[in-house]
Coordinates of C-alpha atoms in Angstrom, one line a residue:
Chain A
M1 CA -70.0 -32.1 136.7
S2 CA -66.7 -33.7 137.1
E3 CA -64.9 -31.6 134.5
T4 CA -65.4 -28.4 136.6
Q5 CA -64.3 -30.0 139.8
Q6 CA -60.9 -30.4 138.4
V7 CA -60.4 -26.7 138.0
P8 CA -57.8 -26.1 140.7
L9 CA -58.3 -23.2 143.1
E10 CA -55.5 -21.8 145.3
K11 CA -56.8 -19.9 148.3
I12 CA -55.3 -16.4 148.5
D13 CA -57.5 -15.3 151.4
D14 CA -61.1 -15.8 152.5
Y15 CA -62.5 -13.9 149.5
R16 CA -59.9 -14.5 146.8
W17 CA -59.0 -17.7 144.9
R18 CA -56.5 -18.2 142.1
I19 CA -56.8 -20.5 139.1
P20 CA -53.1 -21.0 138.3
K21 CA -51.8 -20.2 134.9
S22 CA -50.4 -23.7 134.7
Y23 CA -53.9 -25.1 134.7
K24 CA -54.2 -25.0 130.9
P25 CA -51.5 -24.5 128.4
G26 CA -52.5 -21.3 126.6
M27 CA -53.6 -19.3 129.6
R28 CA -51.7 -16.0 129.5
V29 CA -52.6 -15.0 133.0
P30 CA -54.1 -16.7 136.1
G31 CA -57.8 -16.6 137.0
L32 CA -58.8 -14.6 140.1
V33 CA -62.1 -15.5 141.6
Y34 CA -63.8 -13.4 144.3
A35 CA -65.9 -15.7 146.4
D36 CA -66.2 -17.3 149.9
E37 CA -66.4 -21.0 150.8
K38 CA -70.2 -20.8 150.7
L39 CA -70.5 -19.3 147.3
L40 CA -67.8 -21.6 145.9
K41 CA -70.1 -24.5 146.4
D42 CA -72.6 -23.0 143.9
I43 CA -69.8 -21.9 141.6
Y44 CA -68.5 -25.4 141.4
K45 CA -71.9 -26.7 140.2
D46 CA -71.4 -25.5 136.7
K47 CA -68.7 -24.8 134.2
A48 CA -68.1 -21.1 135.1
L49 CA -64.5 -21.7 136.4
E50 CA -63.5 -23.5 133.2
Q51 CA -64.7 -20.4 131.4
V52 CA -62.7 -18.1 133.6
A53 CA -59.6 -20.1 132.5
N54 CA -60.6 -19.9 128.9
V55 CA -60.9 -16.1 129.0
A56 CA -57.2 -16.1 130.2
F57 CA -56.3 -17.2 126.6
L58 CA -57.2 -13.8 125.1
P59 CA -54.3 -12.1 123.5
G60 CA -53.1 -9.0 125.5
I61 CA -55.0 -9.9 128.7
V62 CA -53.3 -8.4 131.7
K63 CA -53.2 -9.2 135.4
A64 CA -55.9 -11.9 135.6
S65 CA -59.1 -13.2 134.2
L66 CA -61.4 -12.0 137.0
A67 CA -64.6 -13.6 138.3
M68 CA -67.0 -11.8 140.6
P69 CA -68.9 -13.7 143.3
D70 CA -72.1 -13.7 141.3
I71 CA -70.3 -15.6 138.5
H72 CA -72.1 -18.4 136.6
W73 CA -71.9 -20.4 133.5
G74 CA -72.4 -18.2 130.4
Y75 CA -71.5 -19.0 126.8
G76 CA -67.8 -18.3 126.0
F77 CA -67.3 -15.8 128.8
P78 CA -68.7 -16.5 132.2
I79 CA -71.4 -14.1 133.4
G80 CA -69.8 -12.1 136.2
G81 CA -66.4 -11.9 134.4
V82 CA -64.0 -9.0 133.9
A83 CA -61.1 -9.1 131.4
A84 CA -58.8 -6.3 130.4
T85 CA -56.5 -6.3 127.5
D86 CA -53.5 -4.1 126.8
I87 CA -54.3 -2.3 123.6
E88 CA -50.7 -1.4 122.7
N89 CA -49.7 -5.1 123.1
G90 CA -52.1 -6.7 120.7
G91 CA -54.9 -6.6 123.2
V92 CA -58.2 -7.9 121.7
V93 CA -61.8 -7.0 122.0
S94 CA -64.4 -9.8 122.0
P95 CA -68.1 -9.3 121.3
G96 CA -68.6 -12.4 123.5
G97 CA -67.0 -10.5 126.4
V98 CA -69.8 -8.0 126.2
G99 CA -72.7 -10.4 125.3
F100 CA -75.8 -10.1 123.2
D101 CA -77.5 -7.7 125.5
I102 CA -75.1 -4.8 125.0
N103 CA -75.3 -2.3 127.9
C104 CA -77.7 -4.3 129.8
G105 CA -77.7 -2.3 132.9
V106 CA -79.6 -0.9 135.8
R107 CA -80.7 2.5 137.2
M108 CA -82.0 3.5 140.5
L109 CA -84.1 6.6 141.3
K110 CA -85.4 7.8 144.6
T111 CA -88.6 9.3 145.8
N112 CA -89.6 11.5 148.7
F113 CA -92.1 9.0 149.8
Q114 CA -91.9 6.8 152.9
Y115 CA -93.4 3.3 152.4
E116 CA -96.2 4.0 154.8
E117 CA -97.3 6.9 152.7
I118 CA -97.8 4.9 149.5
K119 CA -98.7 1.5 151.0
N120 CA -102.4 1.9 150.3
K121 CA -101.9 2.9 146.7
L122 CA -99.2 0.3 145.9
K123 CA -101.5 -2.1 144.1
D124 CA -102.9 0.7 141.9
L125 CA -99.3 1.9 141.3
V126 CA -98.0 -1.5 140.3
Y127 CA -100.9 -2.3 138.0
T128 CA -100.6 1.1 136.3
L129 CA -96.9 0.7 135.9
F130 CA -97.5 -2.7 134.3
S131 CA -100.1 -1.4 131.9
D132 CA -98.2 1.7 130.9
I133 CA -94.7 0.3 130.5
P134 CA -94.4 -2.1 127.5
S135 CA -92.9 -5.3 128.7
G136 CA -92.6 -8.9 127.6
L137 CA -91.1 -10.6 124.6
G138 CA -90.8 -8.5 121.5
S139 CA -92.7 -5.8 123.3
K140 CA -93.1 -2.7 121.3
G141 CA -93.3 0.8 122.6
D142 CA -95.3 3.9 121.9
I143 CA -92.1 5.7 121.4
R144 CA -91.6 4.9 117.7
V145 CA -88.8 6.5 115.8
S146 CA -87.8 6.9 112.2
E147 CA -84.5 5.6 110.9
R148 CA -83.0 9.1 111.0
E149 CA -84.1 9.5 114.6
E150 CA -82.7 6.1 115.4
K151 CA -79.3 7.2 114.2
E152 CA -79.6 10.2 116.5
I153 CA -80.3 7.8 119.4
L154 CA -77.2 5.8 118.6
L155 CA -75.0 8.9 118.8
K156 CA -76.7 10.8 121.6
G157 CA -78.0 8.1 123.9
S158 CA -79.9 9.4 126.9
K159 CA -79.5 13.0 125.7
W160 CA -81.8 12.2 122.7
A161 CA -84.5 11.2 125.2
V162 CA -83.9 14.3 127.3
E163 CA -84.2 16.6 124.2
K164 CA -87.5 14.9 123.5
G165 CA -88.7 16.0 126.9
Y166 CA -88.2 12.6 128.5
G167 CA -86.2 13.7 131.5
S168 CA -83.8 16.4 132.6
E169 CA -80.2 17.4 132.1
D170 CA -79.6 16.3 135.7
D171 CA -80.4 12.7 134.6
L172 CA -77.5 12.8 132.2
E173 CA -75.0 13.7 134.9
C174 CA -76.1 10.7 136.9
T175 CA -75.6 8.2 134.1
E176 CA -72.4 6.4 133.4
E177 CA -70.8 8.1 130.4
N178 CA -73.5 10.8 130.8
G179 CA -75.7 8.4 128.9
A180 CA -73.7 8.5 125.7
I181 CA -70.4 6.8 125.2
Q182 CA -68.2 8.6 122.7
G183 CA -67.0 6.9 119.5
A184 CA -70.3 5.4 118.4
D185 CA -70.3 4.8 114.6
P186 CA -73.7 4.2 113.1
S187 CA -72.1 3.3 109.7
G188 CA -71.0 -0.1 111.2
V189 CA -74.6 -1.0 112.2
S190 CA -76.4 -3.4 109.9
Q191 CA -79.8 -2.6 108.3
R192 CA -81.3 -5.5 110.2
A193 CA -80.2 -4.0 113.5
Y194 CA -82.0 -0.8 112.7
E195 CA -85.0 -2.7 111.8
R196 CA -85.0 -4.6 115.0
G197 CA -84.4 -1.5 117.1
K198 CA -87.1 0.6 115.6
A199 CA -90.1 -0.5 117.6
Q200 CA -88.4 -1.4 120.8
S201 CA -87.3 2.0 122.3
G202 CA -88.9 2.5 125.7
T203 CA -89.6 -1.2 126.3
L204 CA -88.5 -3.3 129.2
G205 CA -88.1 -6.6 127.4
S206 CA -88.4 -10.0 129.1
G207 CA -86.4 -12.6 130.9
N208 CA -84.6 -11.1 133.9
H209 CA -85.4 -7.6 133.1
F210 CA -87.7 -5.8 135.5
L211 CA -88.9 -2.6 137.1
E212 CA -89.2 -2.7 140.9
V213 CA -90.6 -0.4 143.5
Q214 CA -88.4 -0.9 146.5
V215 CA -88.1 0.3 150.1
I216 CA -84.8 1.0 151.8
D217 CA -84.6 -1.4 154.7
Q218 CA -81.0 -1.0 156.0
L219 CA -78.4 1.7 156.0
Y220 CA -74.7 0.9 156.2
D221 CA -73.0 4.2 155.5
R222 CA -74.8 7.1 157.0
E223 CA -72.6 9.7 155.4
A224 CA -73.1 8.3 151.9
C225 CA -76.8 8.0 152.5
D226 CA -77.0 11.6 153.6
A227 CA -75.0 12.7 150.5
L228 CA -77.5 10.8 148.3
G229 CA -80.6 11.9 150.2
L230 CA -81.5 8.3 151.2
D231 CA -83.1 7.2 154.5
L232 CA -84.7 4.1 156.1
G233 CA -88.2 3.4 154.8
Q234 CA -87.8 5.6 151.8
V235 CA -89.3 4.4 148.5
S236 CA -86.9 3.9 145.5
I237 CA -87.3 2.5 142.0
M238 CA -85.0 0.2 140.1
I239 CA -85.1 -0.4 136.3
H240 CA -83.2 -3.3 134.7
S241 CA -83.1 -3.4 130.9
G242 CA -80.8 -3.3 127.9
S243 CA -80.4 -2.7 124.2
R244 CA -83.1 -5.2 123.2
G245 CA -83.1 -6.6 119.7
F246 CA -80.8 -3.9 118.5
G247 CA -77.9 -5.0 120.7
Y248 CA -78.5 -8.7 119.9
Q249 CA -78.2 -8.0 116.2
V250 CA -74.9 -6.0 116.7
C251 CA -73.4 -8.8 118.7
D252 CA -74.5 -11.5 116.3
D253 CA -73.2 -9.6 113.2
Y254 CA -69.8 -9.0 114.8
T255 CA -69.4 -12.5 116.5
R256 CA -69.8 -13.9 113.0
S257 CA -67.3 -11.6 111.4
M258 CA -64.8 -12.0 114.3
I259 CA -64.7 -15.8 114.0
H260 CA -62.9 -15.2 110.7
C261 CA -60.4 -13.0 112.6
L262 CA -59.3 -15.9 114.7
Q263 CA -57.3 -17.3 111.8
K264 CA -56.4 -14.0 110.3
Y265 CA -54.7 -12.7 113.5
N266 CA -53.6 -16.1 114.7
I267 CA -55.7 -16.0 117.9
N268 CA -56.0 -19.3 119.8
V269 CA -59.0 -19.5 122.0
P270 CA -60.7 -22.7 123.2
D271 CA -64.3 -21.6 122.4
R272 CA -65.5 -19.9 119.3
Q273 CA -67.8 -17.7 121.3
L274 CA -64.5 -16.0 122.5
A275 CA -64.0 -14.8 118.9
S276 CA -62.1 -11.6 119.0
A277 CA -59.9 -9.2 117.0
P278 CA -57.1 -6.8 118.1
V279 CA -58.6 -3.5 119.4
N280 CA -56.2 -1.8 116.9
S281 CA -57.6 -3.5 113.9
A282 CA -60.3 -2.5 111.4
E283 CA -62.5 -5.3 112.7
G284 CA -61.9 -4.4 116.4
Q285 CA -62.6 -0.7 115.7
A286 CA -65.7 -1.5 113.7
Y287 CA -67.1 -3.6 116.5
L288 CA -66.4 -1.0 119.2
G289 CA -68.1 1.7 117.0
A290 CA -71.2 -0.5 116.6
M291 CA -71.2 -1.7 120.2
R292 CA -71.2 1.9 121.4
C293 CA -74.2 2.6 119.2
A294 CA -76.0 -0.3 121.0
A295 CA -74.8 1.0 124.4
N296 CA -76.3 4.4 123.7
Y297 CA -79.5 2.8 122.5
A298 CA -79.7 1.1 125.8
W299 CA -79.1 4.3 127.8
A300 CA -81.8 6.0 125.8
N301 CA -84.1 3.1 126.5
R302 CA -83.6 3.2 130.2
Q303 CA -84.1 6.9 130.1
C304 CA -87.4 6.4 128.3
L305 CA -88.4 3.7 130.8
M306 CA -87.7 6.1 133.7
H307 CA -89.7 8.8 132.0
L308 CA -92.7 6.4 131.7
T309 CA -92.3 5.5 135.3
R310 CA -92.3 9.1 136.4
K311 CA -95.5 9.7 134.3
V312 CA -97.2 6.8 136.1
F313 CA -96.3 8.2 139.5
E314 CA -97.6 11.6 138.4
R315 CA -100.9 10.1 137.5
V316 CA -101.3 7.9 140.5
F317 CA -100.2 10.5 143.1
A318 CA -101.4 13.7 141.2
M319 CA -98.1 15.4 141.7
S320 CA -95.2 16.4 139.5
W321 CA -92.2 14.0 139.5
Q322 CA -90.0 16.8 140.8
K323 CA -92.2 17.3 143.7
M324 CA -92.1 13.6 144.5
G325 CA -88.3 13.9 144.4
M326 CA -88.0 11.2 141.7
F327 CA -84.4 12.0 140.9
L328 CA -82.0 9.6 139.4
I329 CA -79.3 8.2 141.8
Y330 CA -77.3 6.6 139.0
D331 CA -77.4 4.3 135.9
V332 CA -74.7 1.7 135.4
A333 CA -73.9 -0.6 132.5
H334 CA -73.1 -4.2 133.3
N335 CA -72.4 -5.7 129.8
I336 CA -69.9 -3.5 128.1
A337 CA -66.4 -3.0 126.8
K338 CA -64.7 0.3 127.7
I339 CA -61.4 1.8 126.9
E340 CA -59.9 2.9 130.2
K341 CA -56.6 3.8 131.8
H342 CA -55.4 1.6 134.6
I343 CA -52.2 0.9 136.4
V344 CA -50.6 -2.4 135.5
D345 CA -47.3 -3.4 137.1
G346 CA -46.8 0.2 138.2
K347 CA -47.3 1.7 134.7
E348 CA -50.4 3.4 133.4
K349 CA -51.8 1.4 130.5
L350 CA -54.7 1.9 128.0
L351 CA -56.8 -1.1 128.4
C352 CA -60.0 -2.5 126.8
V353 CA -62.0 -3.6 129.9
H354 CA -64.7 -6.1 129.2
R355 CA -67.4 -6.2 131.9
K356 CA -69.7 -9.1 131.2
G357 CA -72.1 -9.2 134.1
A358 CA -69.9 -6.8 136.1
T359 CA -70.4 -3.2 137.1
R360 CA -67.9 -0.4 136.9
A361 CA -67.0 0.6 140.5
F362 CA -64.7 3.6 140.5
G363 CA -63.6 5.0 143.8
P364 CA -63.8 8.5 145.3
G365 CA -62.1 11.2 143.3
H366 CA -62.1 9.4 139.9
S367 CA -62.2 11.8 137.0
A368 CA -65.0 10.0 135.3
L369 CA -67.4 10.8 138.2
P370 CA -69.7 13.8 138.4
E371 CA -68.8 16.4 141.0
R372 CA -71.6 15.3 143.3
Y373 CA -70.1 11.7 143.6
K374 CA -66.4 12.7 143.8
K375 CA -66.4 12.4 147.5
I376 CA -68.3 9.2 148.1
G377 CA -67.3 7.2 144.9
Q378 CA -69.4 5.9 142.1
P379 CA -72.8 4.4 143.0
V380 CA -72.8 0.7 142.1
I381 CA -76.3 -0.7 141.8
I382 CA -76.8 -4.4 142.5
P383 CA -80.2 -5.9 141.8
G384 CA -81.1 -9.1 143.6
D385 CA -84.0 -11.5 143.0
M386 CA -87.7 -10.5 143.2
G387 CA -88.2 -11.9 146.7
R388 CA -85.1 -10.8 148.6
N389 CA -82.9 -7.7 148.4
S390 CA -81.1 -5.3 146.2
Y391 CA -78.2 -3.1 147.1
L392 CA -76.7 0.3 146.5
L393 CA -72.9 0.3 146.9
V394 CA -70.1 2.7 146.0
G395 CA -66.9 1.9 144.3
T396 CA -63.5 2.0 146.0
K397 CA -59.8 2.8 145.2
K398 CA -59.1 -0.8 146.0
A399 CA -61.4 -1.9 143.1
E400 CA -59.4 0.5 140.8
E401 CA -56.2 -1.2 142.0
E402 CA -57.4 -4.8 141.9
T403 CA -60.3 -5.3 139.5
F404 CA -59.9 -2.5 136.9
G405 CA -62.6 -0.7 139.0
S406 CA -65.2 -3.4 138.8
A407 CA -67.6 -5.2 141.1
C408 CA -70.4 -7.8 140.8
H409 CA -73.7 -7.1 139.0
G410 CA -76.4 -9.0 140.7
A411 CA -77.2 -12.2 142.6
G412 CA -76.2 -14.6 139.8
R413 CA -78.2 -17.6 138.8
V414 CA -77.8 -20.9 140.5
K415 CA -80.6 -22.9 138.9
S416 CA -81.2 -23.3 135.2
R417 CA -84.5 -21.8 133.9
T418 CA -85.8 -25.3 133.1
A419 CA -84.9 -26.6 136.6
S420 CA -86.5 -23.5 138.2
T421 CA -89.7 -24.1 136.1
R422 CA -89.7 -27.7 137.1
T423 CA -89.3 -27.1 140.8
T424 CA -91.3 -23.9 141.3
D425 CA -95.1 -23.9 141.7
L426 CA -96.5 -20.6 140.5
N427 CA -99.2 -20.4 143.2
T428 CA -96.9 -21.2 146.0
L429 CA -94.5 -18.6 144.7
L430 CA -97.2 -15.9 144.4
K431 CA -98.3 -16.7 148.0
E432 CA -94.8 -16.5 149.3
L433 CA -94.3 -13.1 147.7
E434 CA -97.7 -11.9 148.9
S435 CA -96.8 -12.9 152.4
K436 CA -93.8 -10.7 152.2
G437 CA -95.9 -7.8 151.0
I438 CA -94.6 -8.0 147.4
I439 CA -97.1 -7.3 144.6
V440 CA -96.1 -8.8 141.3
K441 CA -97.3 -8.3 137.8
A442 CA -95.7 -10.2 134.9
S443 CA -96.4 -10.6 131.1
G444 CA -95.8 -14.3 131.2
R445 CA -96.4 -16.9 133.9
G446 CA -93.3 -18.6 132.6
T447 CA -91.0 -15.7 133.5
L448 CA -92.1 -15.7 137.1
V449 CA -91.2 -19.3 137.8
E450 CA -88.0 -19.0 135.8
E451 CA -87.1 -16.0 137.8
A452 CA -88.1 -17.3 141.2
P453 CA -85.9 -16.3 144.1
Q454 CA -84.7 -19.9 144.5
A455 CA -83.1 -19.7 141.0
Y456 CA -80.7 -17.2 142.3
K457 CA -77.9 -17.0 144.8
D458 CA -78.7 -14.8 147.8
V459 CA -77.5 -11.4 146.8
N460 CA -76.7 -10.7 150.5
D461 CA -73.9 -13.4 150.2
V462 CA -72.6 -11.9 147.0
V463 CA -72.5 -8.4 148.4
D464 CA -70.8 -9.7 151.5
V465 CA -67.9 -10.9 149.4
V466 CA -67.4 -7.7 147.4
A467 CA -67.7 -5.6 150.6
N468 CA -65.3 -7.8 152.6
A469 CA -62.8 -8.0 149.7
G470 CA -63.0 -4.2 149.7
I471 CA -63.9 -3.8 146.0
S472 CA -67.1 -1.9 146.9
K473 CA -68.7 -0.4 150.0
R474 CA -72.2 -1.0 151.1
V475 CA -74.4 2.2 151.3
C476 CA -77.9 0.8 151.8
R477 CA -80.1 -2.2 151.1
M478 CA -83.6 -2.3 149.6
R479 CA -86.4 -4.8 149.6
P480 CA -88.9 -5.1 146.8
V481 CA -92.6 -4.2 147.3
G482 CA -93.8 -4.0 143.7
V483 CA -92.4 -6.0 140.9
I484 CA -93.1 -5.7 137.1
K485 CA -91.5 -8.4 135.1
G486 CA -91.4 -8.9 131.3
Chain B
M1 CA -94.1 -35.8 120.4
K2 CA -91.4 -33.3 120.5
N3 CA -88.4 -34.2 118.3
Y4 CA -85.9 -32.5 120.6
E5 CA -84.7 -32.5 124.2
L6 CA -83.8 -29.6 126.4
I7 CA -80.2 -29.4 127.8
E8 CA -79.7 -27.8 131.2
H9 CA -77.6 -24.8 131.4
T10 CA -77.4 -22.4 134.4
A11 CA -78.2 -19.1 132.7
D12 CA -79.4 -20.3 129.3
V13 CA -81.2 -23.1 127.6
G14 CA -80.0 -25.6 125.1
I15 CA -81.5 -28.3 122.8
R16 CA -80.4 -31.7 121.5
V17 CA -82.0 -32.4 118.1
K18 CA -81.8 -35.5 115.9
A19 CA -82.7 -36.1 112.2
E20 CA -82.1 -38.5 109.4
D21 CA -80.1 -36.1 107.3
L22 CA -78.6 -32.6 107.4
K23 CA -81.7 -31.0 105.9
G24 CA -83.9 -32.5 108.6
L25 CA -81.4 -31.5 111.2
F26 CA -81.6 -27.8 110.2
E27 CA -85.4 -28.0 109.8
N28 CA -86.0 -29.7 113.2
S29 CA -83.6 -27.4 115.0
A30 CA -85.4 -24.3 113.7
A31 CA -88.8 -25.9 114.7
A32 CA -87.4 -26.7 118.2
M33 CA -86.2 -23.2 118.7
F34 CA -89.6 -21.7 117.8
D35 CA -91.3 -24.3 119.9
I36 CA -89.4 -22.8 122.9
I37 CA -90.3 -19.3 121.9
A38 CA -94.0 -19.5 121.3
C39 CA -97.0 -21.7 121.0
R40 CA -100.0 -21.2 118.7
V41 CA -103.1 -20.3 120.6
N42 CA -105.4 -19.1 117.9
A43 CA -105.8 -22.1 115.7
Q44 CA -109.0 -21.0 114.0
S45 CA -107.9 -17.6 113.0
S46 CA -107.2 -17.1 109.3
C47 CA -104.2 -15.0 109.2
Q48 CA -101.9 -14.4 106.4
S49 CA -98.8 -16.6 106.3
K50 CA -95.7 -15.0 104.9
E51 CA -93.0 -16.9 103.1
I52 CA -89.4 -15.8 103.1
I53 CA -86.6 -17.2 101.1
I54 CA -83.3 -17.5 102.9
K55 CA -79.9 -18.0 101.3
L56 CA -76.8 -18.3 103.5
E57 CA -73.1 -18.9 103.0
S58 CA -70.5 -19.7 105.5
E59 CA -67.0 -21.1 106.1
D60 CA -68.1 -24.4 107.7
L61 CA -71.0 -26.4 108.8
E62 CA -71.0 -25.2 112.4
E63 CA -71.1 -21.6 111.3
L64 CA -73.8 -22.3 108.8
F65 CA -75.9 -23.9 111.6
V66 CA -75.5 -21.0 114.1
T67 CA -76.0 -18.5 111.3
W68 CA -79.2 -20.2 110.2
L69 CA -80.8 -20.1 113.6
N70 CA -79.7 -16.5 114.3
E71 CA -81.0 -15.4 110.9
L72 CA -84.4 -16.8 111.8
L73 CA -84.4 -15.1 115.2
S74 CA -83.3 -11.9 113.6
L75 CA -86.0 -12.1 110.9
S76 CA -88.6 -13.0 113.4
S77 CA -87.9 -10.0 115.5
A78 CA -87.4 -7.5 112.6
K79 CA -90.5 -8.7 110.7
E80 CA -92.5 -9.5 113.8
L81 CA -93.3 -13.0 112.7
I82 CA -93.3 -16.4 114.3
F83 CA -92.0 -19.0 111.9
Y84 CA -93.6 -22.4 111.9
D85 CA -92.6 -24.1 108.7
F86 CA -89.1 -24.6 107.4
K87 CA -88.0 -26.2 104.2
I88 CA -84.4 -26.5 103.3
N89 CA -84.2 -26.8 99.5
K90 CA -80.4 -27.1 99.2
I91 CA -77.7 -27.6 101.7
D92 CA -74.0 -28.5 101.9
R93 CA -71.3 -27.6 104.4
N94 CA -71.0 -24.0 103.2
M95 CA -74.4 -22.9 102.0
L96 CA -78.1 -23.4 102.3
Q97 CA -81.2 -22.3 100.5
A98 CA -84.5 -22.4 102.4
I99 CA -88.1 -21.2 102.4
V100 CA -89.6 -20.5 105.7
A101 CA -93.2 -19.6 106.6
G102 CA -94.2 -17.3 109.4
E103 CA -97.3 -15.8 110.9
E104 CA -98.0 -12.6 112.8
M105 CA -97.3 -12.9 116.5
K106 CA -100.9 -12.2 117.6
N107 CA -101.8 -15.8 117.0
Y108 CA -99.2 -17.0 119.4
K109 CA -98.5 -17.1 123.1
V110 CA -94.9 -16.1 123.5
N111 CA -93.2 -18.1 126.2
A112 CA -89.5 -17.1 126.0
E113 CA -87.2 -14.7 124.4
I114 CA -84.1 -16.3 122.7
K115 CA -81.5 -13.6 122.1
A116 CA -79.3 -15.8 120.0
A117 CA -77.9 -19.2 119.3
T118 CA -74.3 -19.5 120.4
Y119 CA -71.2 -21.4 119.5
H120 CA -70.6 -22.4 123.1
Q121 CA -70.5 -26.3 123.3
L122 CA -72.0 -26.5 119.9
K123 CA -72.0 -30.1 118.5
L124 CA -72.9 -31.3 115.1
E125 CA -72.3 -35.0 114.6
E126 CA -73.1 -37.6 112.0
T127 CA -74.3 -40.6 113.9
S128 CA -75.2 -44.2 112.9
S129 CA -78.8 -43.2 112.4
G130 CA -78.3 -39.8 110.9
W131 CA -77.4 -36.4 112.4
Q132 CA -77.4 -34.9 115.9
A133 CA -77.0 -31.3 117.0
E134 CA -76.5 -29.6 120.4
V135 CA -76.8 -25.9 120.7
I136 CA -77.1 -23.5 123.6
F137 CA -79.2 -20.4 123.3
D138 CA -78.7 -17.1 125.1
V139 CA -82.1 -16.4 126.7

């Protein structure tokens, strides 16, 4: 695509590239792309860099429009983008900077099992997980709630689930924002959003959402692994899901209303999907209040999914989940806007940090971290594709200084879903996964070929960049052995 | 034959739709969207069809188009229906009135989830032979 090849990139070092502010009149800050030469080849294939430049138009944006190495072409914002706006200086919030799947995120829990101990029961385990955990498009769960209860979910997030008996207090401590971001305002949520959310609590969804049984296959930081109770060959679980139809509706409702804000607040952006309003405006506050409801809905959802997972393990192995050591390592959001304090030009500022396909990555000692992670830094969970690896990293001080405490969120797509479907043969794919010892169950055959490993960048390359740039530190790597796809 | 083409997009999926007039463009685009979402598998089954009246207003044609598609996605998810018939009774640049018919999801094989229609690279053009639209979905 010739248009994208014209986006100029100035090399800062091997892992950092700048899109100069002069590239497009209207850019308020430069673009800053975290990538190496290898990943740049893929990044150049679509229009993601153009989108990084477009995000730099947002009023109040500070430092730079950031792109993580897993960046790819989104709609409006790129996926893998971070943008922070200065609230006191007219900084805006944009629903497009969060996305439709508000608080799409991932959680990782460990077990006491070594792979060899469960190997023979793996098939049974994967099939039971698949049958007990609602997945697929429009999937509906057994956890049905009344509208009054749904409102409670929007305020309490994961805590609602824990109070219902779906988990423990400990889980809350190991969840970003303790599983409930403050400032949620259910009065700004439309009736339709309630309706869409009612049946979908405790459901995985479809597309790139998944539940994986994984095995730790490499350790990078022995001290951090010891602190987390992780070792080679140990079985862990990863759950990737979001706020389902509830979040889509909130985003849709507010994108529409914010398009009208562009004129009202004289905001000039090159793409309507970047519609935004000042954080300090009635519209901005209303969106944030509703977005937080969706974020809490998503945390409750992942908490329910983890509960269902623990129940399946209990059935298959006839042991309590506590005895199997199925404790939550951490849960991170990777589609969200947060109000956070960061240092900009030597001064502490209150910023609205949009992470769209990016993970918070606070370093050791940060006040937002629970006591147990103060020493090692915040766990950063990076899912890869179903055939290769996933990573557990920790955040760094450098991330706080450079990227508003953010890192990548996954491998990042490189092939469109249609191209992947066209070029992937389902049987070949299944054989390939089987030869690697990976058992897969999916609701739709379509999802499998769309989500084939070839459709993604190699997560190892992506993590190399964030580690080498110093914005996160590797703790350990996992490989999948059981995959449940929506 | 399908009356739309797919547009390649790394993370998402888009469609290009043509029609003789604006009514047709809105109807065909909705049909294309639900063609991506699901296909009917249970042709014999007699299941109740449900008709819903939709009235929308907006500032301009582009907004009307995106709002129309998103309203259908939203209704489909909230009412647990797959829509298969779309009739625009009245349309101009700022409003439309339509009747759509949907059936329960059990008669369909669901292929893809579309989260929303987006404004990104949205195109609505009057051409020599009628109208053409391009829209990218978040999937």
